[in-house]
Each structure stands twice: as structure tokens, then as C-alpha cells.
Amino acid sequence: MKVKVVDFIKRKRDVLSHHQFEFKDWLSPSIRDYWIEFLNKANSSHFATWVKDHNLVSISNGEVVSEPIGIEIHPEATKVMDEITASLGEEIHVGEWLAVDQLRINNFANVTDDHQWIHTDPEKAAAESPFKTTIAHGFLTLSLLSVLTDSVDPANPKFPSAKMTVNYGLNQVRFPYPVKAGVNIRARTKIQSVTPIKRGLEIVQEITVEIEGCRRPACVAESVMRLYF
């Protein structure tokens, strides 16, 4: 029995919509770059135009979007999406400076049971570390993203019309330079993309954590959150 190409791709589209993991997330960074380049080229092909014309999948920002095109969007979600779309790629937020002192580092070590001397022994760090002081755990910096981006203030929510905001995960994280004990850090945020999903929106943000007085950032992360309306 012959299967029409359109029906076959539609069935594949439905499978993808029930499995939210993006294929590119399974790839190593080097292979992922080739995958994104391939998709960008495919997006301009006649086949890609035909696929999108038949409401099969959409290709956006180097990704195959697994959600079917034509999702019914909540009116409040539409407003938020329009606002975000108008500022894509622009810096939308610069946070306040936050001190990362030894007490904060020690408390994080106690919670995570990570007491490596490079984090918790100032005397040994001064004598043996190339940084001549203790440094914060990379995951401590990562855990501070919510407060650094002002995302946890109940009195001033970033998206007040959303019923619920969910941290959906991270596409990529790098720690280019260590955070030395006693320095101040802050976050700068850009929105890379916004995509309709069932009952809401998926937003991908690029968050850069800078260190006061340092040229290199402490952390660069691609954060994914979902808003439900």
C-alpha cells in the first residue's frame, strides 16, 4: 500500500510534537553547527517552501520547530509575542550588581557537598591557585541566573499576564572566566526567539553574566522558558 508523502510527513510531525526534545540538543557542539547550517540552507530550498505551505513543520532560527503550524494562541500570549518579536536580538535587561562573597560560596558548597579547596580554602587558594584566591562554583553562577535577571520578584513579574512561567532548561552553557570570591556580577539578557506552543509561548534567551572590572564574562547561557496563559 502506497503512502502519500504529505501524509507520511504529517505523521512524523505529530510524533515530533509529542517528543519535545530537539534533535540538535542530542548533538555535540561541533556537529550541531553543521546541522544548523544545513537547516538554514534547507530553509531556502523549494522543498522547504513546499513543506511549510502544507503546514507540516516550520524552520526558524536554524531549528525544525516540532509544534504544528496553526496553533491557536491565547490573546494575551499574542500580545506578549508581538512585544517580544519587536525586540528580538536587542538587549532587553541589565541587572543590578550582586556580590559573590566567600559566605555565599561556602553556603553553596554545603548545599551541593562540593567542598573543593579551590572554592572553600582561601589560604590554600592564595598559595596554590593560579587565581590567588578562591573562586565560585560554576553551578553557583548558573543558579543565580534567576535573581540576576530579576525573574523571581513576585511583586514585579516579567510577564504578568502569564498564569505560569516554567524554566524549561538550557540549550548551552559556558563558563569563560571564573568568579573570584568578593567580586560583583550582573546579567545582561537578549531574547533570541519566541515560538507558540500549546497553551503558551516558548522563549529562548541569551544571558551573559559579566564580572565587574573584567573583560571576559563569567557565564554565557542559552536559557529556555515557557509561558502558559
PDB file of N, CA and C in Angstrom, residues 8 11 57 63 119 128 152 167 223 225 229:
ATOM      1  N   PHE A   8       2.758  11.020   5.169  1.00  0.00           N
ATOM      2  CA  PHE A   8       3.908  10.498   5.905  1.00  0.00           C
ATOM      3  C   PHE A   8       4.557  11.581   6.747  1.00  0.00           C
ATOM      4  N   ARG A  11       2.483  12.605   9.719  1.00  0.00           N
ATOM      5  CA  ARG A  11       2.584  11.669  10.838  1.00  0.00           C
ATOM      6  C   ARG A  11       3.882  11.878  11.601  1.00  0.00           C
ATOM      7  N   VAL A  57       5.837  21.313   8.994  1.00  0.00           N
ATOM      8  CA  VAL A  57       6.695  21.784  10.070  1.00  0.00           C
ATOM      9  C   VAL A  57       7.132  23.182   9.698  1.00  0.00           C
ATOM     10  N   GLU A  63      16.323  25.886  13.395  1.00  0.00           N
ATOM     11  CA  GLU A  63      15.727  24.755  14.086  1.00  0.00           C
ATOM     12  C   GLU A  63      14.473  24.307  13.360  1.00  0.00           C
ATOM     13  N   HIS A 119      37.387  26.320  46.008  1.00  0.00           N
ATOM     14  CA  HIS A 119      36.203  27.105  46.365  1.00  0.00           C
ATOM     15  C   HIS A 119      36.179  27.518  47.839  1.00  0.00           C
ATOM     16  N   GLU A 128      48.330  28.224  46.181  1.00  0.00           N
ATOM     17  CA  GLU A 128      48.473  27.252  45.095  1.00  0.00           C
ATOM     18  C   GLU A 128      47.615  27.516  43.861  1.00  0.00           C
ATOM     19  N   VAL A 152      12.591  36.479  39.721  1.00  0.00           N
ATOM     20  CA  VAL A 152      11.998  35.833  40.901  1.00  0.00           C
ATOM     21  C   VAL A 152      11.374  36.850  41.858  1.00  0.00           C
ATOM     22  N   ASN A 167      10.829  27.187  33.960  1.00  0.00           N
ATOM     23  CA  ASN A 167      12.200  27.042  33.478  1.00  0.00           C
ATOM     24  C   ASN A 167      12.267  25.721  32.723  1.00  0.00           C
ATOM     25  N   SER A 223      19.092  30.143  27.664  1.00  0.00           N
ATOM     26  CA  SER A 223      18.043  29.681  28.581  1.00  0.00           C
ATOM     27  C   SER A 223      16.705  29.578  27.854  1.00  0.00           C
ATOM     28  N   MET A 225      12.612  29.194  28.463  1.00  0.00           N
ATOM     29  CA  MET A 225      11.499  29.200  29.412  1.00  0.00           C
ATOM     30  C   MET A 225      10.179  29.145  28.664  1.00  0.00           C
ATOM     31  N   PHE A 229      -0.666  30.495  29.480  1.00  0.00           N
ATOM     32  CA  PHE A 229      -1.714  31.515  29.656  1.00  0.00           C
ATOM     33  C   PHE A 229      -3.082  30.871  29.890  1.00  0.00           C
TER      34      PHE A 229
END
